[in-house]
PDB file of C-alpha atoms in Angstrom:
ATOM      1  CA  MET G   1     111.083 124.411 105.728  1.00 59.00           C
ATOM      2  CA  THR G   2     108.466 127.128 106.055  1.00 88.00           C
ATOM      3  CA  GLU G   3     104.813 126.606 106.766  1.00 92.00           C
ATOM      4  CA  LEU G   4     102.532 125.409 103.996  1.00 93.00           C
ATOM      5  CA  ASP G   5      99.210 127.002 103.226  1.00 93.00           C
ATOM      6  CA  ILE G   6      96.095 124.903 102.813  1.00 94.00           C
ATOM      7  CA  ALA G   7      96.291 124.986  99.015  1.00 94.00           C
ATOM      8  CA  GLU G   8      99.839 123.598  99.029  1.00 95.00           C
ATOM      9  CA  VAL G   9      98.944 120.868 101.542  1.00 96.00           C
ATOM     10  CA  SER G  10      95.866 120.031  99.486  1.00 95.00           C
ATOM     11  CA  HIS G  11      97.942 119.760  96.318  1.00 96.00           C
ATOM     12  CA  ARG G  12     100.791 117.751  97.842  1.00 95.00           C
ATOM     13  CA  ALA G  13      98.527 115.376  99.792  1.00 95.00           C
ATOM     14  CA  GLY G  14      96.060 114.953  96.921  1.00 95.00           C
ATOM     15  CA  LEU G  15      93.133 115.900  99.149  1.00 96.00           C
ATOM     16  CA  PRO G  16      90.560 118.632  98.721  1.00 96.00           C
ATOM     17  CA  ALA G  17      90.785 121.554 101.146  1.00 95.00           C
ATOM     18  CA  SER G  18      87.361 120.556 102.491  1.00 95.00           C
ATOM     19  CA  THR G  19      88.847 117.227 103.637  1.00 96.00           C
ATOM     20  CA  LEU G  20      91.685 119.045 105.395  1.00 95.00           C
ATOM     21  CA  ARG G  21      89.180 121.282 107.178  1.00 94.00           C
ATOM     22  CA  TYR G  22      87.138 118.213 108.142  1.00 96.00           C
ATOM     23  CA  TYR G  23      90.232 116.418 109.456  1.00 95.00           C
ATOM     24  CA  GLU G  24      91.035 119.506 111.483  1.00 93.00           C
ATOM     25  CA  GLU G  25      87.497 119.553 112.879  1.00 93.00           C
ATOM     26  CA  LYS G  26      87.863 115.861 113.862  1.00 93.00           C
ATOM     27  CA  GLY G  27      91.180 116.585 115.602  1.00 90.00           C
ATOM     28  CA  LEU G  28      93.302 114.587 113.151  1.00 93.00           C
ATOM     29  CA  ILE G  29      95.414 117.548 112.073  1.00 93.00           C
ATOM     30  CA  SER G  30      95.811 121.108 113.259  1.00 91.00           C
ATOM     31  CA  SER G  31      96.772 124.301 111.562  1.00 90.00           C
ATOM     32  CA  THR G  32      99.458 126.530 113.016  1.00 89.00           C
ATOM     33  CA  GLY G  33      97.559 129.697 112.222  1.00 89.00           C
ATOM     34  CA  ARG G  34      96.405 131.772 109.297  1.00 89.00           C
ATOM     35  CA  ARG G  35      97.934 134.019 106.720  1.00 89.00           C
ATOM     36  CA  GLY G  36      95.027 136.158 105.649  1.00 86.00           C
ATOM     37  CA  LEU G  37      92.136 133.759 105.199  1.00 83.00           C
ATOM     38  CA  ARG G  38      94.315 130.737 104.437  1.00 89.00           C
ATOM     39  CA  ARG G  39      95.150 128.154 107.057  1.00 91.00           C
ATOM     40  CA  GLN G  40      98.835 127.406 107.539  1.00 94.00           C
ATOM     41  CA  TYR G  41     100.293 124.012 108.411  1.00 94.00           C
ATOM     42  CA  ASP G  42     103.610 122.704 109.616  1.00 92.00           C
ATOM     43  CA  PRO G  43     105.256 120.588 106.877  1.00 92.00           C
ATOM     44  CA  GLY G  44     104.970 117.568 109.214  1.00 91.00           C
ATOM     45  CA  VAL G  45     101.253 117.533 108.434  1.00 94.00           C
ATOM     46  CA  LEU G  46     102.075 115.735 105.182  1.00 95.00           C
ATOM     47  CA  GLU G  47     103.478 112.735 107.057  1.00 93.00           C
ATOM     48  CA  ARG G  48     100.479 112.768 109.368  1.00 93.00           C
ATOM     49  CA  LEU G  49      98.136 112.819 106.357  1.00 96.00           C
ATOM     50  CA  ALA G  50     100.059 109.864 104.908  1.00 95.00           C
ATOM     51  CA  LEU G  51      99.487 107.948 108.168  1.00 94.00           C
ATOM     52  CA  ILE G  52      95.790 108.839 108.042  1.00 95.00           C
ATOM     53  CA  ALA G  53      95.586 107.656 104.425  1.00 96.00           C
ATOM     54  CA  LEU G  54      97.295 104.395 105.352  1.00 94.00           C
ATOM     55  CA  GLY G  55      94.865 103.885 108.207  1.00 94.00           C
ATOM     56  CA  ARG G  56      91.879 104.585 105.964  1.00 95.00           C
ATOM     57  CA  THR G  57      93.215 102.166 103.337  1.00 94.00           C
ATOM     58  CA  ALA G  58      93.515  99.491 106.038  1.00 94.00           C
ATOM     59  CA  GLY G  59      89.874 100.069 106.944  1.00 93.00           C
ATOM     60  CA  PHE G  60      90.187 102.085 110.143  1.00 95.00           C
ATOM     61  CA  SER G  61      87.515 104.691 110.818  1.00 95.00           C
ATOM     62  CA  LEU G  62      88.533 108.292 111.416  1.00 95.00           C
ATOM     63  CA  ASP G  63      87.518 107.888 115.064  1.00 93.00           C
ATOM     64  CA  GLU G  64      89.899 104.921 115.355  1.00 94.00           C
ATOM     65  CA  ILE G  65      92.655 106.870 113.631  1.00 94.00           C
ATOM     66  CA  VAL G  66      92.254 109.776 116.073  1.00 92.00           C
ATOM     67  CA  LEU G  67      93.170 107.326 118.841  1.00 91.00           C
ATOM     68  CA  MET G  68      96.411 106.524 117.011  1.00 91.00           C
ATOM     69  CA  PHE G  69      97.867 109.917 117.863  1.00 88.00           C
ATOM     70  CA  ALA G  70      98.991 111.193 121.264  1.00 85.00           C
ATOM     71  CA  PRO G  71      97.832 114.655 122.401  1.00 82.00           C
ATOM     72  CA  ASP G  72     101.175 116.062 121.205  1.00 81.00           C
ATOM     73  CA  GLY G  73     100.415 114.769 117.693  1.00 80.00           C
ATOM     74  CA  GLN G  74     102.980 111.979 117.710  1.00 85.00           C
ATOM     75  CA  PRO G  75     101.867 108.540 116.492  1.00 88.00           C
ATOM     76  CA  ARG G  76     100.717 106.263 119.314  1.00 89.00           C
ATOM     77  CA  ILE G  77      99.639 103.167 117.458  1.00 87.00           C
ATOM     78  CA  ASP G  78      98.129 100.331 119.485  1.00 90.00           C
ATOM     79  CA  ARG G  79      99.683  97.115 118.190  1.00 93.00           C
ATOM     80  CA  GLN G  80      96.704  95.051 119.379  1.00 94.00           C
ATOM     81  CA  MET G  81      94.414  97.236 117.294  1.00 93.00           C
ATOM     82  CA  LEU G  82      96.658  96.626 114.275  1.00 94.00           C
ATOM     83  CA  ALA G  83      96.613  92.866 114.878  1.00 96.00           C
ATOM     84  CA  ALA G  84      92.807  92.881 115.222  1.00 95.00           C
ATOM     85  CA  LYS G  85      92.461  94.791 111.940  1.00 95.00           C
ATOM     86  CA  ALA G  86      94.840  92.351 110.240  1.00 96.00           C
ATOM     87  CA  ASP G  87      92.607  89.500 111.481  1.00 96.00           C
ATOM     88  CA  GLU G  88      89.550  91.284 110.060  1.00 94.00           C
ATOM     89  CA  LEU G  89      91.342  91.639 106.732  1.00 94.00           C
ATOM     90  CA  ASP G  90      92.265  87.942 106.765  1.00 95.00           C
ATOM     91  CA  ASN G  91      88.591  87.063 107.249  1.00 93.00           C
ATOM     92  CA  ARG G  92      87.531  89.417 104.484  1.00 91.00           C
ATOM     93  CA  ILE G  93      90.150  87.981 102.125  1.00 93.00           C
ATOM     94  CA  ARG G  94      88.840  84.466 102.790  1.00 91.00           C
ATOM     95  CA  GLU G  95      85.272  85.639 102.080  1.00 88.00           C
ATOM     96  CA  LEU G  96      86.372  87.336  98.875  1.00 90.00           C
ATOM     97  CA  ASP G  97      88.320  84.246  97.786  1.00 90.00           C
ATOM     98  CA  VAL G  98      85.184  82.103  98.170  1.00 84.00           C
ATOM     99  CA  LEU G  99      83.087  84.692  96.371  1.00 84.00           C
ATOM    100  CA  ARG G 100      85.600  84.970  93.510  1.00 88.00           C
ATOM    101  CA  ASP G 101      85.856  81.218  93.105  1.00 86.00           C
ATOM    102  CA  SER G 102      82.065  80.851  93.154  1.00 82.00           C
ATOM    103  CA  LEU G 103      81.636  83.532  90.525  1.00 82.00           C
ATOM    104  CA  ARG G 104      84.304  81.961  88.320  1.00 87.00           C
ATOM    105  CA  HIS G 105      82.574  78.608  88.666  1.00 84.00           C
ATOM    106  CA  ALA G 106      79.180  80.127  87.823  1.00 81.00           C
ATOM    107  CA  ALA G 107      80.667  81.834  84.767  1.00 84.00           C
ATOM    108  CA  ALA G 108      82.015  78.526  83.449  1.00 87.00           C
ATOM    109  CA  CYS G 109      79.315  76.207  84.806  1.00 86.00           C
ATOM    110  CA  PRO G 110      77.829  73.868  82.182  1.00 88.00           C
ATOM    111  CA  ALA G 111      74.393  73.910  83.863  1.00 86.00           C
ATOM    112  CA  PRO G 112      71.674  75.263  81.535  1.00 87.00           C
ATOM    113  CA  SER G 113      70.886  78.025  84.038  1.00 85.00           C
ATOM    114  CA  HIS G 114      72.780  79.514  86.971  1.00 80.00           C
ATOM    115  CA  MET G 115      69.755  78.686  89.091  1.00 85.00           C
ATOM    116  CA  GLU G 116      70.342  74.996  88.325  1.00 85.00           C
ATOM    117  CA  CYS G 117      74.026  75.135  89.262  1.00 85.00           C
ATOM    118  CA  PRO G 118      74.633  73.639  92.734  1.00 83.00           C
ATOM    119  CA  ALA G 119      77.639  75.899  93.400  1.00 78.00           C
ATOM    120  CA  PHE G 120      75.701  79.016  92.414  1.00 81.00           C
ATOM    121  CA  ARG G 121      72.758  77.874  94.569  1.00 83.00           C
ATOM    122  CA  ARG G 122      75.102  77.538  97.573  1.00 81.00           C
ATOM    123  CA  LEU G 123      76.383  81.062  96.946  1.00 79.00           C
ATOM    124  CA  LEU G 124      72.824  82.339  96.628  1.00 81.00           C
ATOM    125  CA  ASP G 125      71.789  80.576  99.851  1.00 84.00           C
ATOM    126  CA  ALA G 126      74.797  82.010 101.663  1.00 80.00           C
ATOM    127  CA  ALA G 127      73.918  85.506 100.458  1.00 79.00           C
ATOM    128  CA  ALA G 128      70.308  85.067 101.580  1.00 82.00           C
ATOM    129  CA  GLY G 129      71.498  83.965 105.024  1.00 78.00           C
ATOM    130  CA  GLY G 130      73.968  86.818 105.435  1.00 73.00           C
ATOM    131  CA  GLY G 131      76.966  84.562 104.842  1.00 68.00           C
ATOM    132  CA  VAL G 132      78.302  86.607 101.948  1.00 63.00           C
ATOM    133  CA  ALA G 133      79.542  90.014 103.018  1.00 56.00           C
ATOM    134  CA  VAL G 134      78.914  92.899 100.668  1.00 50.00           C
ATOM    135  CA  PRO G 135      81.717  95.492 100.669  1.00 50.00           C
ATOM    136  CA  GLY G 136      80.721  98.502 102.754  1.00 47.00           C
ATOM    137  CA  ARG G 137      77.853  96.672 104.483  1.00 44.00           C
ATOM    138  CA  ARG G 138      78.003  95.203 107.950  1.00 43.00           C
ATOM    139  CA  VAL G 139      76.609  91.714 108.194  1.00 40.00           C
ATOM    140  CA  PRO G 140      74.489  91.154 111.340  1.00 40.00           C
ATOM    141  CA  GLY G 141      76.299  89.109 113.943  1.00 42.00           C
ATOM    142  CA  ARG G 142      79.799  90.025 112.745  1.00 39.00           C
TER     143      ARG G 142
END
């Protein structure tokens, strides 16, 4: 298979060219050269981009994902790092389960006001104390 230009990689990977340039700047991918003004990539970049997307979906930062590749570009995935991320996801799932159940209870609670509902009050107290994680926000002490 011949090299792919940045527009083709962008189209096939479903990423804007600006993201590809950013990934190249971060050392996640590399172009093989240029044809005119367009960057060229080895077709293997598509598999690498799929691995990056999988890592991002799992919650890894780009800096963590960079560490998952050897200098020659081959995957070098630390199994302990994967296990630690799986543990983080387990914790987050438990938090989300509690949050979901609390919200469902509050929605069906017969109390005249949510503020009078003991279950909703516990959820509110947990949120005030940092015990309810908000997606995308780090909770102090975690």
